[in-house]
PDB file of C-alpha atoms in Angstrom:
ATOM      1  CA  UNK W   8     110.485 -10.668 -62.016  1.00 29.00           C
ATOM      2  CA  UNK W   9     113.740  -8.444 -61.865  1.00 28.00           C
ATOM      3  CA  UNK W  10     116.226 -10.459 -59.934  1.00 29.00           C
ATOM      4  CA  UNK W  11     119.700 -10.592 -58.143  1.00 31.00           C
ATOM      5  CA  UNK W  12     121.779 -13.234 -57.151  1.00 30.00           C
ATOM      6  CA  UNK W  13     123.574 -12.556 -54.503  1.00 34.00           C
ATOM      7  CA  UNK W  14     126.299 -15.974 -53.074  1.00 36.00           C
ATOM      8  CA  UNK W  15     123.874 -18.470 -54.793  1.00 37.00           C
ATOM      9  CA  UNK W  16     120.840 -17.304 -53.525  1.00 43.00           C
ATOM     10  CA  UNK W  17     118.084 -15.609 -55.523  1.00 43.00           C
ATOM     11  CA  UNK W  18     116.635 -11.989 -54.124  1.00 44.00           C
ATOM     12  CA  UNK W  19     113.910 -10.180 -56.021  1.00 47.00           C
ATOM     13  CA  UNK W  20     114.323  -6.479 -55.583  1.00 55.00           C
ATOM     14  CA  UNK W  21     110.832  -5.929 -56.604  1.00 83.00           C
ATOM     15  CA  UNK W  22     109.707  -7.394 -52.992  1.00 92.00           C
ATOM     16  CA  UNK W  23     109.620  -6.048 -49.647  1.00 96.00           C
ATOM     17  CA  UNK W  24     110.275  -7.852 -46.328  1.00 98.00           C
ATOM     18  CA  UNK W  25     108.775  -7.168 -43.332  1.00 98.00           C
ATOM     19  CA  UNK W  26     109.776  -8.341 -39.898  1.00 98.00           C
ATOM     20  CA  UNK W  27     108.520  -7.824 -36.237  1.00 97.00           C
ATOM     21  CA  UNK W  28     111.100  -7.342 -34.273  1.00 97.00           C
ATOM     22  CA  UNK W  29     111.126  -8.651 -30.279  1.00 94.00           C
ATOM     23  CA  UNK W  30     110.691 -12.787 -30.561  1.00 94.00           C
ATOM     24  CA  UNK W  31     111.583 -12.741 -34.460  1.00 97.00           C
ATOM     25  CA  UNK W  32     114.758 -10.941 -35.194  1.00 97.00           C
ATOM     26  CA  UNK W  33     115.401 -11.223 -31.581  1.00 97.00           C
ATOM     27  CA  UNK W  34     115.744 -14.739 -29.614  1.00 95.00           C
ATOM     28  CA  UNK W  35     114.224 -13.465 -26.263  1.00 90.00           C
ATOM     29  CA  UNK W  36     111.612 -10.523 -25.914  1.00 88.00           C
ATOM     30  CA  UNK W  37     113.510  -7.270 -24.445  1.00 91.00           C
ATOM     31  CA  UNK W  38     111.507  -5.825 -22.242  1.00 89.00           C
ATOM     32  CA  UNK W  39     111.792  -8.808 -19.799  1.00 88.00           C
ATOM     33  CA  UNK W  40     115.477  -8.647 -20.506  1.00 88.00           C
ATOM     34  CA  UNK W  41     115.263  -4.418 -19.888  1.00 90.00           C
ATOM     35  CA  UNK W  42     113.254  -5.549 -16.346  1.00 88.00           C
ATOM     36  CA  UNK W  43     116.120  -7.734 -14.885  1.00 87.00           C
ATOM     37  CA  UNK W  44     118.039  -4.786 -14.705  1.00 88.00           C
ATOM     38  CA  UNK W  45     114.855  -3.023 -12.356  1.00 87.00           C
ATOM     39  CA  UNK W  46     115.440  -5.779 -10.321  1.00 80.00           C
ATOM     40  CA  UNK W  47     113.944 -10.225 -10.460  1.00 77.00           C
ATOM     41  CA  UNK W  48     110.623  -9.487  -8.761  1.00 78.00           C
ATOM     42  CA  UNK W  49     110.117  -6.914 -12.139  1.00 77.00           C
ATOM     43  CA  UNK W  50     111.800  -9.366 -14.814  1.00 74.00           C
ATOM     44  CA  UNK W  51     109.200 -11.915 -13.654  1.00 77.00           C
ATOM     45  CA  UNK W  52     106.297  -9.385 -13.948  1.00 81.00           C
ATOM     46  CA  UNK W  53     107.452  -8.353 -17.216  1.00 82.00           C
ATOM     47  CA  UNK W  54     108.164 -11.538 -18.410  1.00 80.00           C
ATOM     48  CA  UNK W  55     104.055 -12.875 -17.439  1.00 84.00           C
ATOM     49  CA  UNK W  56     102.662  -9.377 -19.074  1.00 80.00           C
ATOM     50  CA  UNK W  57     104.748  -9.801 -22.208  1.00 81.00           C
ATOM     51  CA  UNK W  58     103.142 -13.355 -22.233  1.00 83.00           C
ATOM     52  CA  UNK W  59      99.882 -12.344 -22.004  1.00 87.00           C
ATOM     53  CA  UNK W  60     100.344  -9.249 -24.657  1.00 81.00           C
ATOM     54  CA  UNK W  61     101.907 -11.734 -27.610  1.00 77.00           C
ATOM     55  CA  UNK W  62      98.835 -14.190 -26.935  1.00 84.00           C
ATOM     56  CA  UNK W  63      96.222 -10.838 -26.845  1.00 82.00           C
ATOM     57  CA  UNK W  64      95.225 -11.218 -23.481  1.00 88.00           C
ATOM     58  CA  UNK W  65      95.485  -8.056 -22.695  1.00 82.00           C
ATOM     59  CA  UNK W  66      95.404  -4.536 -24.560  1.00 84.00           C
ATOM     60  CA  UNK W  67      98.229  -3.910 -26.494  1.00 82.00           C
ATOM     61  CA  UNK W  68      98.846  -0.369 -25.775  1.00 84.00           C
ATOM     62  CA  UNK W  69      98.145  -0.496 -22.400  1.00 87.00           C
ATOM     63  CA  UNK W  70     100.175  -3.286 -21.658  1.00 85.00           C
ATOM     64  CA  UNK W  71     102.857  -1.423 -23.351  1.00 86.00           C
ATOM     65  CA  UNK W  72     102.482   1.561 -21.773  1.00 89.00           C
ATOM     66  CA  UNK W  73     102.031   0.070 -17.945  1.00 88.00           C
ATOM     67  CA  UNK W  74     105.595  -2.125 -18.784  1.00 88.00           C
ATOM     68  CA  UNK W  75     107.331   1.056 -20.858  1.00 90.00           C
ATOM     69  CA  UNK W  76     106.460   2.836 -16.779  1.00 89.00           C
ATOM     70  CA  UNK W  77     108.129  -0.388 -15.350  1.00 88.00           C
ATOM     71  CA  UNK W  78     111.641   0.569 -16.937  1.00 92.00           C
ATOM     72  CA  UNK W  79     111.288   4.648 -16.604  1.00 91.00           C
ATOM     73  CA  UNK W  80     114.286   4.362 -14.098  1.00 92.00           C
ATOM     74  CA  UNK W  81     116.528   2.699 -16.588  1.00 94.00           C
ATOM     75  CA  UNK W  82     119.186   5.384 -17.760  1.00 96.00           C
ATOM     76  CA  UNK W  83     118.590   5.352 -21.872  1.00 97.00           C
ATOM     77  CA  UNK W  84     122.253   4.832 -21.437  1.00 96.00           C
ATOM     78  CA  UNK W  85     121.660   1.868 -19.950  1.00 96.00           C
ATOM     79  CA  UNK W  86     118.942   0.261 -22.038  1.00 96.00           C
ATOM     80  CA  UNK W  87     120.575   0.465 -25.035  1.00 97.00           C
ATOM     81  CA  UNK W  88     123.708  -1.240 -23.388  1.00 96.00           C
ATOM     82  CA  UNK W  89     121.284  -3.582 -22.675  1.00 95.00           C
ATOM     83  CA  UNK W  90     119.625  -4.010 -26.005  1.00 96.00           C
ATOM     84  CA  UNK W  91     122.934  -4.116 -27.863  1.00 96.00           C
ATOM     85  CA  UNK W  92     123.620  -7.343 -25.938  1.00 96.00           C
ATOM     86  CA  UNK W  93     120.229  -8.908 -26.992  1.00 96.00           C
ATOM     87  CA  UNK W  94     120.978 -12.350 -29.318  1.00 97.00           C
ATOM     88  CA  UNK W  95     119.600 -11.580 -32.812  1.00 98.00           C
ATOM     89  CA  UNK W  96     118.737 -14.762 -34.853  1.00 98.00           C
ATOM     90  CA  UNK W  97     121.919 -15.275 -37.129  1.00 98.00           C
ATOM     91  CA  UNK W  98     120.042 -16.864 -40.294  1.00 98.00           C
ATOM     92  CA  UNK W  99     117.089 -13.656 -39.975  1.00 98.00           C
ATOM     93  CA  UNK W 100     119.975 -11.338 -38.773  1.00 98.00           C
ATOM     94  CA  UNK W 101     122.607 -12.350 -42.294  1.00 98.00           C
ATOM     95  CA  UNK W 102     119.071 -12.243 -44.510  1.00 98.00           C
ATOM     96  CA  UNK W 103     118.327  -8.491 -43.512  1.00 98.00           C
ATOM     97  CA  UNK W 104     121.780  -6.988 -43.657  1.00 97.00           C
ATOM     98  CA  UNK W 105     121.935  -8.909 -47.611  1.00 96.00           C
ATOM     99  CA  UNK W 106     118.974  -7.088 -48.334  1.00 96.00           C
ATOM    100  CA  UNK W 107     118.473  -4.226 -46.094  1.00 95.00           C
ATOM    101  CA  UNK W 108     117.798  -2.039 -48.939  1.00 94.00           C
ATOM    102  CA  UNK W 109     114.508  -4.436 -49.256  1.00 96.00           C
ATOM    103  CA  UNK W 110     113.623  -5.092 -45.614  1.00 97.00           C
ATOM    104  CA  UNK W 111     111.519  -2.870 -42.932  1.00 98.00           C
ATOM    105  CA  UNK W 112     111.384  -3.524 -39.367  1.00 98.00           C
ATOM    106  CA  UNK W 113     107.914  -2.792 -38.158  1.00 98.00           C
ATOM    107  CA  UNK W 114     107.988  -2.524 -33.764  1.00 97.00           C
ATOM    108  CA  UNK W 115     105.818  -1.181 -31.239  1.00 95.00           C
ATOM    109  CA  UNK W 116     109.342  -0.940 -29.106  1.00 95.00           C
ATOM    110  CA  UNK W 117     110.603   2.175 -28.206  1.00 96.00           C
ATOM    111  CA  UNK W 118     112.945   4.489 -30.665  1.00 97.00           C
ATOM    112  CA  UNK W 119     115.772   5.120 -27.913  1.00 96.00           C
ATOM    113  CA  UNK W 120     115.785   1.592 -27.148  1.00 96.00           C
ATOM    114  CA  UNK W 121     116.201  -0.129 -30.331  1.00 96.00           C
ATOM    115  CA  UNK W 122     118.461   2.066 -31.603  1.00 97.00           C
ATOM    116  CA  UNK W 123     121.284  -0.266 -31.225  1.00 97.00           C
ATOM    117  CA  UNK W 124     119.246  -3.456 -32.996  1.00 97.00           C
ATOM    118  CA  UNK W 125     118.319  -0.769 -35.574  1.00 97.00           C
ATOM    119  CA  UNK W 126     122.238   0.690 -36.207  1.00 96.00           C
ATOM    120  CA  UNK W 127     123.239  -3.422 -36.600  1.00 97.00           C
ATOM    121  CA  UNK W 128     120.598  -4.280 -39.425  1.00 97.00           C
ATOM    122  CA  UNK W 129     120.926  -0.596 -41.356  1.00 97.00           C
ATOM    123  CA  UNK W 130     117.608  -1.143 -42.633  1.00 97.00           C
ATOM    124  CA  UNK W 131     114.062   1.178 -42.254  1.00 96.00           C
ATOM    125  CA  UNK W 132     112.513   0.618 -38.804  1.00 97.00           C
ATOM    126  CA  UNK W 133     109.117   2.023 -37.456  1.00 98.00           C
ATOM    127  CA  UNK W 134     108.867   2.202 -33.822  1.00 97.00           C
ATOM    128  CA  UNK W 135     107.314   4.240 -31.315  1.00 96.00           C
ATOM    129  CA  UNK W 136     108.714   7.005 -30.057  1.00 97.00           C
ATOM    130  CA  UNK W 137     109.701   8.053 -26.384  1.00 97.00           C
ATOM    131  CA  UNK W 138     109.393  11.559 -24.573  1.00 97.00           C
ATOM    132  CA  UNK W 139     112.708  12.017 -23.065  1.00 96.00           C
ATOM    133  CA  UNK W 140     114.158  14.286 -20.462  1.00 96.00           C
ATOM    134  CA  UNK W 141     118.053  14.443 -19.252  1.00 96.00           C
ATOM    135  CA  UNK W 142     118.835  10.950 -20.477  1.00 96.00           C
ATOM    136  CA  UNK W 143     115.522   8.929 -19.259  1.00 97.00           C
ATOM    137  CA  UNK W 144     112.792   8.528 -20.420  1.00 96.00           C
ATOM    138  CA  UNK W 145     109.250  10.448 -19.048  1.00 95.00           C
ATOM    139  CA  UNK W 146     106.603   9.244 -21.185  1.00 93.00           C
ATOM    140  CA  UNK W 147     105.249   7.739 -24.296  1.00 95.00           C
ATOM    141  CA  UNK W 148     104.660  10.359 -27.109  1.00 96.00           C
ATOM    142  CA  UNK W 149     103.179   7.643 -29.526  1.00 96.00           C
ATOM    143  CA  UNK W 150     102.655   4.130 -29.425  1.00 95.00           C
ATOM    144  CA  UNK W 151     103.185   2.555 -33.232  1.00 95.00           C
ATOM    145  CA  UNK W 152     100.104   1.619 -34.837  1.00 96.00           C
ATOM    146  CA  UNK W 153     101.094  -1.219 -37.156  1.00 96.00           C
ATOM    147  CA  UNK W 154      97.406  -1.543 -38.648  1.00 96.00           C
ATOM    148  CA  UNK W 155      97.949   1.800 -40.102  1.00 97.00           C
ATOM    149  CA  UNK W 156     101.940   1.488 -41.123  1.00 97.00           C
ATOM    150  CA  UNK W 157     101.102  -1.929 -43.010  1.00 97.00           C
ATOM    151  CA  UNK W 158      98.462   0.304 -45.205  1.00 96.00           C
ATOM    152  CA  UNK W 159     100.987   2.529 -45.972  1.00 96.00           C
ATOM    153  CA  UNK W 160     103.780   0.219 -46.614  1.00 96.00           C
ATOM    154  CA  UNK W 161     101.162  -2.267 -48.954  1.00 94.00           C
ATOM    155  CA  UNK W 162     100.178   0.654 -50.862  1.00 93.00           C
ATOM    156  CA  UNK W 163     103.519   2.087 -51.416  1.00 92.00           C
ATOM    157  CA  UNK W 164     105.836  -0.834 -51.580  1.00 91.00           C
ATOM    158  CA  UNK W 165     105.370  -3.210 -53.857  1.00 84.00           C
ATOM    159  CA  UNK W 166     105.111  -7.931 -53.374  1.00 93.00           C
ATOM    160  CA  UNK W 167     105.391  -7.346 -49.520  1.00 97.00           C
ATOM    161  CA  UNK W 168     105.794 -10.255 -47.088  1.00 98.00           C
ATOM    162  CA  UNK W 169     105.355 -10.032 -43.815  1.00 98.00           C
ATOM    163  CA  UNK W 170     106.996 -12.426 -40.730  1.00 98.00           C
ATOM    164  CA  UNK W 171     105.468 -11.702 -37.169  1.00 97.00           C
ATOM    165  CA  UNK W 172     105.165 -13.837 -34.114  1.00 95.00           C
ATOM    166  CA  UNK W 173     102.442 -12.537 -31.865  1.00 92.00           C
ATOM    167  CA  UNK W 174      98.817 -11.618 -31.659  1.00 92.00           C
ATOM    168  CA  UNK W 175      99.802  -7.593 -32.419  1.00 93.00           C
ATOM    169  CA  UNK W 176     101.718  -8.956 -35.372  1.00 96.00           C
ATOM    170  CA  UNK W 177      98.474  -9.410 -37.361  1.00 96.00           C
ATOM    171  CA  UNK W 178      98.441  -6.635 -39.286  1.00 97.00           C
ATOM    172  CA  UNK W 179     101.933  -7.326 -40.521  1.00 98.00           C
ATOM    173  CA  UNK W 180     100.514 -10.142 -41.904  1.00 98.00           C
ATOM    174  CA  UNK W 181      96.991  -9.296 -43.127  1.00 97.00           C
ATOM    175  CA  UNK W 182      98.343  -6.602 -45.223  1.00 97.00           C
ATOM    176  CA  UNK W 183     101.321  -8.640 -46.994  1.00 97.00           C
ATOM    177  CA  UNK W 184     100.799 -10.425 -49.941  1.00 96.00           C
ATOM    178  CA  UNK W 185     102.500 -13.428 -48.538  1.00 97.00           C
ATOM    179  CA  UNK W 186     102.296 -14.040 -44.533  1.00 98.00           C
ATOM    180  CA  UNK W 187     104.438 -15.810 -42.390  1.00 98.00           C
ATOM    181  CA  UNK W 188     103.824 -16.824 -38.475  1.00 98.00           C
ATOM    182  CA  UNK W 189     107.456 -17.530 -37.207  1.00 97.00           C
ATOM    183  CA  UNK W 190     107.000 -19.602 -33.752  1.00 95.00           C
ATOM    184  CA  UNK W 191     111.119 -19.187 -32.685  1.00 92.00           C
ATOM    185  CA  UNK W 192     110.387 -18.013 -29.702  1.00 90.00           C
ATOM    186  CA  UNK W 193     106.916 -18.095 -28.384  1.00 86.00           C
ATOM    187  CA  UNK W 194     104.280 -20.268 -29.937  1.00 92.00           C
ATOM    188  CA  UNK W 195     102.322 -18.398 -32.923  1.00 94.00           C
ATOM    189  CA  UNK W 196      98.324 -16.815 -31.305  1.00 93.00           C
ATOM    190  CA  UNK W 197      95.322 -19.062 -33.855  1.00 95.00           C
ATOM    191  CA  UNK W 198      94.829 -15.562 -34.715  1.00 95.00           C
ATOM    192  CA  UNK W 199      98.058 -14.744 -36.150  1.00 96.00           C
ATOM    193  CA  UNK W 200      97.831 -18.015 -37.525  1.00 97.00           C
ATOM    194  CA  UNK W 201      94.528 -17.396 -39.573  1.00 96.00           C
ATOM    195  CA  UNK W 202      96.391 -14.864 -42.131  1.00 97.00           C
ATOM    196  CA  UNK W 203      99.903 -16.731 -42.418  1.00 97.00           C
ATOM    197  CA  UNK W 204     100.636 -18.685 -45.597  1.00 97.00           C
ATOM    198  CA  UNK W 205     103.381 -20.345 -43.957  1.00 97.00           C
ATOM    199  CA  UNK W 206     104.635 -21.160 -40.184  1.00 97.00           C
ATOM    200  CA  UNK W 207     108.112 -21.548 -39.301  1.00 97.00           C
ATOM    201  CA  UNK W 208     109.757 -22.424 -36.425  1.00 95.00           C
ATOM    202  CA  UNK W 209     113.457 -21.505 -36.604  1.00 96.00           C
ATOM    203  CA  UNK W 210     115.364 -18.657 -38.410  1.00 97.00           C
ATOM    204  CA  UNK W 211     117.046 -21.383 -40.892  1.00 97.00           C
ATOM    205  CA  UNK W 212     113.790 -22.654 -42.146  1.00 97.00           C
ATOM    206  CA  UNK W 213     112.262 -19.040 -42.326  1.00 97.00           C
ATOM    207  CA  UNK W 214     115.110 -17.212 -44.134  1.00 97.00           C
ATOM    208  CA  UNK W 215     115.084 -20.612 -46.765  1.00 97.00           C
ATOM    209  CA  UNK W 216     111.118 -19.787 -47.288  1.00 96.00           C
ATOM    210  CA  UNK W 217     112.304 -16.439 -47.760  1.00 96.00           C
ATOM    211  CA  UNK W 218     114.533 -17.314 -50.370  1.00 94.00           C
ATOM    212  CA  UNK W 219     112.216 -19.130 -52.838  1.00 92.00           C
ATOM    213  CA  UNK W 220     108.718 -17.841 -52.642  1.00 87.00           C
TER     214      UNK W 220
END
């Protein structure tokens, strides 16, 4: 394979990483952090729905769209204040800016609110996309469907792995070539678990796995 090395470690440039982003590359999930600022009663709503979405209790883009109506009041201003303060792993966080020519953040989050996450990393993100009005946001115009960006990205990018952590993270690993269920934060769905070559459970041990598959 073509390779770099880049401080000691080796990087093929051949391969493409892709990473989830809330519970991965972050350390908490946002949206409960985005409903503290709605008020507790809403950050502990959030926080049970969010639950229940990463194990596939529920539908994913109805969940997302009933908790995306939860934090409509926010100011975008705001949120992204917010989400600027949200703890990134430090081991996945110093792996994608290395290689952010090689890595792809794949989210059902919304565009105006990961902005800031986005901006740190510098590498490709697909999100959804908000409909926004005056500085707030009115509406979902599309919720991401990951089933049909991990076609795209397997067919167009080439030795793709792909690190996810919840039940809506299963095409991101069904469509890599290698899969990885990272457990970090919440505990990796048996579905999810089904197409991962590997399961980690902290960002050292993931970005090392990373490093020399």
């Amino acid at each position: 394979a073509n390779s770099s090395f880049m401080r000691g470690r080796r990087i093929f440039v051949d391969r493409t990483y892709v990473f989830d982003l809330d519970g991965t590359i972050t350390v908490e999930e946002s949206l409960p952090r985005l409903a503290k600022e709605v008020g507790p009663d809403a950050g502990f709503v959030m926080d049970e729905l969010t639950k229940r979405t990463v194990r596939g209790e529920v539908d994913f883009e109805k969940s997302f769209r009933q908790r995306v109506d939860m934090l409509k009041e926010i100011p975008i201003y705001r949120a992204r204040i917010v989400m600027s303060q949200l703890v990134l792993d430090p081991h996945i966080y110093k792996f994608i800016r290395r290689n952010k020519k090689y890595c792809i953040i794949v989210t059902c989050n919304l565009d105006t609110w990961v902005a800031p996450i986005a901006q740190k990393l510098g590498c490709q993100v697909f999100s959804s996309k908000a409909i926004v009005e005056d500085g707030m946001i009115t509406g979902v115009e599309s919720v991401l469907n990951k089933d049909a960006v991990m076609q795209m990205i397997s067919t167009y990018y080439p030795n793709v792995v792909g690190v996810g952590d919840s039940y809506n993270d299963i095409p991101i690993l069904k469509y890599a070539d290698v899969g990885i269920a990272y457990g970090g934060v919440h505990k990796p769905p048996k579905e999810l678990l089904v197409h991962a070559d590997y399961v980690e459970t902290s960002g050292a041990k993931l970005v090392e796995v990373l490093e020399n598959i």
